[in-house]
JSON list of C-alpha atoms in Angstrom, two decimals:
[
{"chain": "N", "resi": 30, "resn": "MET", "atom": "CA", "xyz": [-2.70, 0.68, -1.28]},
{"chain": "N", "resi": 31, "resn": "ALA", "atom": "CA", "xyz": [-2.74, -0.84, -4.83]},
{"chain": "N", "resi": 32, "resn": "LYS", "atom": "CA", "xyz": [0.26, 1.30, -5.75]},
{"chain": "N", "resi": 33, "resn": "ALA", "atom": "CA", "xyz": [2.33, -0.23, -2.94]},
{"chain": "N", "resi": 34, "resn": "MET", "atom": "CA", "xyz": [1.79, -3.52, -4.66]},
{"chain": "N", "resi": 35, "resn": "HIS", "atom": "CA", "xyz": [3.87, -2.48, -7.57]},
{"chain": "N", "resi": 36, "resn": "GLU", "atom": "CA", "xyz": [6.86, -1.53, -5.29]},
{"chain": "N", "resi": 37, "resn": "PRO", "atom": "CA", "xyz": [10.27, -2.72, -6.70]},
{"chain": "N", "resi": 38, "resn": "LYS", "atom": "CA", "xyz": [10.63, -5.06, -3.78]},
{"chain": "N", "resi": 39, "resn": "PHE", "atom": "CA", "xyz": [7.72, -7.02, -5.01]},
{"chain": "N", "resi": 40, "resn": "THR", "atom": "CA", "xyz": [9.19, -7.09, -8.57]},
{"chain": "N", "resi": 41, "resn": "ALA", "atom": "CA", "xyz": [12.55, -8.18, -7.05]},
{"chain": "N", "resi": 42, "resn": "MET", "atom": "CA", "xyz": [10.73, -10.95, -5.13]},
{"chain": "N", "resi": 43, "resn": "ALA", "atom": "CA", "xyz": [8.89, -12.06, -8.28]},
{"chain": "N", "resi": 44, "resn": "GLU", "atom": "CA", "xyz": [12.30, -12.28, -10.13]},
{"chain": "N", "resi": 45, "resn": "VAL", "atom": "CA", "xyz": [13.89, -14.40, -7.32]},
{"chain": "N", "resi": 46, "resn": "LEU", "atom": "CA", "xyz": [10.86, -16.75, -7.25]},
{"chain": "N", "resi": 47, "resn": "THR", "atom": "CA", "xyz": [11.08, -17.14, -11.08]},
{"chain": "N", "resi": 48, "resn": "GLU", "atom": "CA", "xyz": [14.81, -17.81, -10.74]},
{"chain": "N", "resi": 49, "resn": "LEU", "atom": "CA", "xyz": [14.21, -20.35, -8.05]},
{"chain": "N", "resi": 50, "resn": "GLY", "atom": "CA", "xyz": [11.57, -22.03, -10.06]},
{"chain": "N", "resi": 51, "resn": "THR", "atom": "CA", "xyz": [13.84, -22.36, -13.06]},
{"chain": "N", "resi": 52, "resn": "GLU", "atom": "CA", "xyz": [16.67, -23.57, -10.86]},
{"chain": "N", "resi": 53, "resn": "VAL", "atom": "CA", "xyz": [14.53, -26.17, -9.13]},
{"chain": "N", "resi": 54, "resn": "GLU", "atom": "CA", "xyz": [13.19, -27.31, -12.42]},
{"chain": "N", "resi": 55, "resn": "ALA", "atom": "CA", "xyz": [16.83, -27.82, -13.72]},
{"chain": "N", "resi": 56, "resn": "LEU", "atom": "CA", "xyz": [17.59, -29.70, -10.64]},
{"chain": "N", "resi": 57, "resn": "GLY", "atom": "CA", "xyz": [14.83, -32.17, -11.40]},
{"chain": "N", "resi": 58, "resn": "GLU", "atom": "CA", "xyz": [15.94, -32.47, -15.04]},
{"chain": "N", "resi": 59, "resn": "VAL", "atom": "CA", "xyz": [19.42, -33.40, -13.96]},
{"chain": "N", "resi": 60, "resn": "LEU", "atom": "CA", "xyz": [17.98, -35.98, -11.57]},
{"chain": "N", "resi": 61, "resn": "CYS", "atom": "CA", "xyz": [15.63, -37.39, -14.30]},
{"chain": "N", "resi": 62, "resn": "ARG", "atom": "CA", "xyz": [18.79, -38.21, -16.45]},
{"chain": "N", "resi": 63, "resn": "ASP", "atom": "CA", "xyz": [19.73, -41.01, -14.03]},
{"chain": "N", "resi": 64, "resn": "GLU", "atom": "CA", "xyz": [17.21, -43.62, -14.99]},
{"chain": "N", "resi": 65, "resn": "ASP", "atom": "CA", "xyz": [17.73, -45.61, -12.01]},
{"chain": "N", "resi": 66, "resn": "PHE", "atom": "CA", "xyz": [17.44, -42.78, -9.66]},
{"chain": "N", "resi": 67, "resn": "ALA", "atom": "CA", "xyz": [14.47, -41.53, -11.51]},
{"chain": "N", "resi": 68, "resn": "ALA", "atom": "CA", "xyz": [12.70, -44.91, -11.18]},
{"chain": "N", "resi": 69, "resn": "ARG", "atom": "CA", "xyz": [13.36, -44.89, -7.45]},
{"chain": "N", "resi": 70, "resn": "HIS", "atom": "CA", "xyz": [12.17, -41.37, -6.69]},
{"chain": "N", "resi": 71, "resn": "VAL", "atom": "CA", "xyz": [9.41, -40.63, -9.14]},
{"chain": "N", "resi": 72, "resn": "ARG", "atom": "CA", "xyz": [7.29, -39.10, -6.45]},
{"chain": "N", "resi": 73, "resn": "GLU", "atom": "CA", "xyz": [10.00, -36.83, -5.10]},
{"chain": "N", "resi": 74, "resn": "LEU", "atom": "CA", "xyz": [10.76, -35.75, -8.84]},
{"chain": "N", "resi": 75, "resn": "GLN", "atom": "CA", "xyz": [7.04, -34.78, -9.13]},
{"chain": "N", "resi": 76, "resn": "ALA", "atom": "CA", "xyz": [7.29, -32.90, -5.84]},
{"chain": "N", "resi": 77, "resn": "ILE", "atom": "CA", "xyz": [10.23, -31.01, -7.29]},
{"chain": "N", "resi": 78, "resn": "ASP", "atom": "CA", "xyz": [8.13, -30.16, -10.43]},
{"chain": "N", "resi": 79, "resn": "LEU", "atom": "CA", "xyz": [5.18, -29.01, -8.28]},
{"chain": "N", "resi": 80, "resn": "ILE", "atom": "CA", "xyz": [7.57, -26.78, -6.12]},
{"chain": "N", "resi": 81, "resn": "ALA", "atom": "CA", "xyz": [8.91, -25.06, -9.34]},
{"chain": "N", "resi": 82, "resn": "GLN", "atom": "CA", "xyz": [5.11, -24.70, -10.73]},
{"chain": "N", "resi": 83, "resn": "LYS", "atom": "CA", "xyz": [4.14, -23.12, -7.46]},
{"chain": "N", "resi": 84, "resn": "GLN", "atom": "CA", "xyz": [7.01, -20.61, -7.58]},
{"chain": "N", "resi": 85, "resn": "ARG", "atom": "CA", "xyz": [6.34, -19.62, -11.09]},
{"chain": "N", "resi": 86, "resn": "ALA", "atom": "CA", "xyz": [2.59, -18.97, -10.38]},
{"chain": "N", "resi": 87, "resn": "LEU", "atom": "CA", "xyz": [3.45, -16.86, -7.05]},
{"chain": "N", "resi": 88, "resn": "ALA", "atom": "CA", "xyz": [6.09, -14.94, -9.08]},
{"chain": "N", "resi": 89, "resn": "ALA", "atom": "CA", "xyz": [3.36, -14.18, -11.68]},
{"chain": "N", "resi": 90, "resn": "ILE", "atom": "CA", "xyz": [0.96, -12.96, -9.15]},
{"chain": "N", "resi": 91, "resn": "LEU", "atom": "CA", "xyz": [3.60, -10.82, -7.48]},
{"chain": "N", "resi": 92, "resn": "ALA", "atom": "CA", "xyz": [4.84, -9.37, -10.75]},
{"chain": "N", "resi": 93, "resn": "ALA", "atom": "CA", "xyz": [1.16, -8.48, -11.66]},
{"chain": "N", "resi": 94, "resn": "GLY", "atom": "CA", "xyz": [0.86, -6.46, -8.32]},
{"chain": "N", "resi": 95, "resn": "PHE", "atom": "CA", "xyz": [-1.44, -9.14, -6.81]},
{"chain": "N", "resi": 96, "resn": "SER", "atom": "CA", "xyz": [-4.15, -8.67, -9.62]},
{"chain": "N", "resi": 97, "resn": "GLU", "atom": "CA", "xyz": [-7.22, -10.83, -9.46]},
{"chain": "N", "resi": 98, "resn": "THR", "atom": "CA", "xyz": [-6.77, -11.61, -13.18]},
{"chain": "N", "resi": 99, "resn": "GLU", "atom": "CA", "xyz": [-3.41, -13.08, -12.51]},
{"chain": "N", "resi": 100, "resn": "MET", "atom": "CA", "xyz": [-4.84, -15.19, -9.64]},
{"chain": "N", "resi": 101, "resn": "ARG", "atom": "CA", "xyz": [-7.64, -16.65, -11.78]},
{"chain": "N", "resi": 102, "resn": "ARG", "atom": "CA", "xyz": [-5.06, -17.78, -14.11]},
{"chain": "N", "resi": 103, "resn": "ILE", "atom": "CA", "xyz": [-3.51, -20.19, -11.41]},
{"chain": "N", "resi": 104, "resn": "SER", "atom": "CA", "xyz": [-3.97, -23.77, -12.78]},
{"chain": "N", "resi": 105, "resn": "LEU", "atom": "CA", "xyz": [-2.72, -25.41, -9.70]},
{"chain": "N", "resi": 106, "resn": "ASP", "atom": "CA", "xyz": [-5.69, -26.39, -7.77]},
{"chain": "N", "resi": 107, "resn": "ALA", "atom": "CA", "xyz": [-3.96, -26.15, -4.22]},
{"chain": "N", "resi": 108, "resn": "LEU", "atom": "CA", "xyz": [-2.85, -22.62, -5.05]},
{"chain": "N", "resi": 109, "resn": "ARG", "atom": "CA", "xyz": [-6.19, -21.57, -6.49]},
{"chain": "N", "resi": 110, "resn": "GLN", "atom": "CA", "xyz": [-8.06, -22.66, -3.55]},
{"chain": "N", "resi": 111, "resn": "ARG", "atom": "CA", "xyz": [-5.80, -20.54, -1.13]},
{"chain": "N", "resi": 112, "resn": "PHE", "atom": "CA", "xyz": [-6.27, -17.49, -3.28]},
{"chain": "N", "resi": 113, "resn": "CYS", "atom": "CA", "xyz": [-9.97, -17.83, -3.55]},
{"chain": "N", "resi": 114, "resn": "GLY", "atom": "CA", "xyz": [-10.66, -15.71, -0.54]},
{"chain": "N", "resi": 115, "resn": "PHE", "atom": "CA", "xyz": [-8.77, -12.68, -2.09]},
{"chain": "N", "resi": 116, "resn": "MET", "atom": "CA", "xyz": [-11.01, -12.45, -5.18]},
{"chain": "N", "resi": 117, "resn": "ASP", "atom": "CA", "xyz": [-14.41, -10.73, -5.27]},
{"chain": "N", "resi": 118, "resn": "ASP", "atom": "CA", "xyz": [-16.56, -13.75, -6.16]},
{"chain": "N", "resi": 119, "resn": "SER", "atom": "CA", "xyz": [-14.69, -16.03, -3.75]},
{"chain": "N", "resi": 120, "resn": "ALA", "atom": "CA", "xyz": [-17.58, -18.56, -3.77]},
{"chain": "N", "resi": 121, "resn": "THR", "atom": "CA", "xyz": [-17.25, -19.36, -7.25]},
{"chain": "N", "resi": 122, "resn": "CYS", "atom": "CA", "xyz": [-13.73, -18.81, -8.17]},
{"chain": "N", "resi": 123, "resn": "CYS", "atom": "CA", "xyz": [-12.76, -22.51, -7.24]},
{"chain": "N", "resi": 124, "resn": "GLU", "atom": "CA", "xyz": [-14.90, -23.91, -10.06]},
{"chain": "N", "resi": 125, "resn": "VAL", "atom": "CA", "xyz": [-14.74, -27.54, -9.60]},
{"chain": "N", "resi": 126, "resn": "PRO", "atom": "CA", "xyz": [-13.39, -28.92, -6.15]},
{"chain": "N", "resi": 127, "resn": "ILE", "atom": "CA", "xyz": [-11.49, -32.08, -6.42]},
{"chain": "N", "resi": 128, "resn": "GLU", "atom": "CA", "xyz": [-12.90, -34.62, -4.13]},
{"chain": "N", "resi": 129, "resn": "GLY", "atom": "CA", "xyz": [-10.72, -36.44, -1.58]},
{"chain": "N", "resi": 130, "resn": "ARG", "atom": "CA", "xyz": [-8.12, -33.74, -1.79]},
{"chain": "N", "resi": 131, "resn": "ASP", "atom": "CA", "xyz": [-7.57, -31.60, 1.45]},
{"chain": "N", "resi": 132, "resn": "CYS", "atom": "CA", "xyz": [-5.24, -29.17, -0.05]},
{"chain": "N", "resi": 133, "resn": "GLN", "atom": "CA", "xyz": [-2.78, -29.34, 2.73]},
{"chain": "N", "resi": 134, "resn": "PRO", "atom": "CA", "xyz": [0.87, -28.56, 1.99]},
{"chain": "N", "resi": 135, "resn": "ASP", "atom": "CA", "xyz": [1.39, -32.15, 1.02]},
{"chain": "N", "resi": 136, "resn": "SER", "atom": "CA", "xyz": [-2.01, -32.62, -0.94]},
{"chain": "N", "resi": 137, "resn": "LEU", "atom": "CA", "xyz": [-0.63, -34.97, -3.30]},
{"chain": "N", "resi": 138, "resn": "GLY", "atom": "CA", "xyz": [0.48, -37.37, -0.52]},
{"chain": "N", "resi": 139, "resn": "LEU", "atom": "CA", "xyz": [4.06, -37.17, -1.77]},
{"chain": "N", "resi": 140, "resn": "TRP", "atom": "CA", "xyz": [5.65, -37.55, 1.68]},
{"chain": "N", "resi": 141, "resn": "ASP", "atom": "CA", "xyz": [3.55, -40.43, 3.07]}
]
């Protein structure tokens, strides 16, 4: 099964996710150039940045063949917690839980 994880289709998916992350980040940068817009939409711009970060993290995991090593490198708490169950020491991989965060898709409360 591990061999299937390195199939070209997963590499292609990782490349698309990386491209999308770059494009989303570039969109956010363009929107930030308009100071009035940026001042009115700080939370939405933060959401754009978070989307790009998640895409890059997922791309890295795919490109590495779903390796536990790459999953452990995830610095975004919401993603890290979702992948804990796929690692051997799932009870300890989420080192410090963040209190008050439910890690739902809108864990930052961006769309309240």
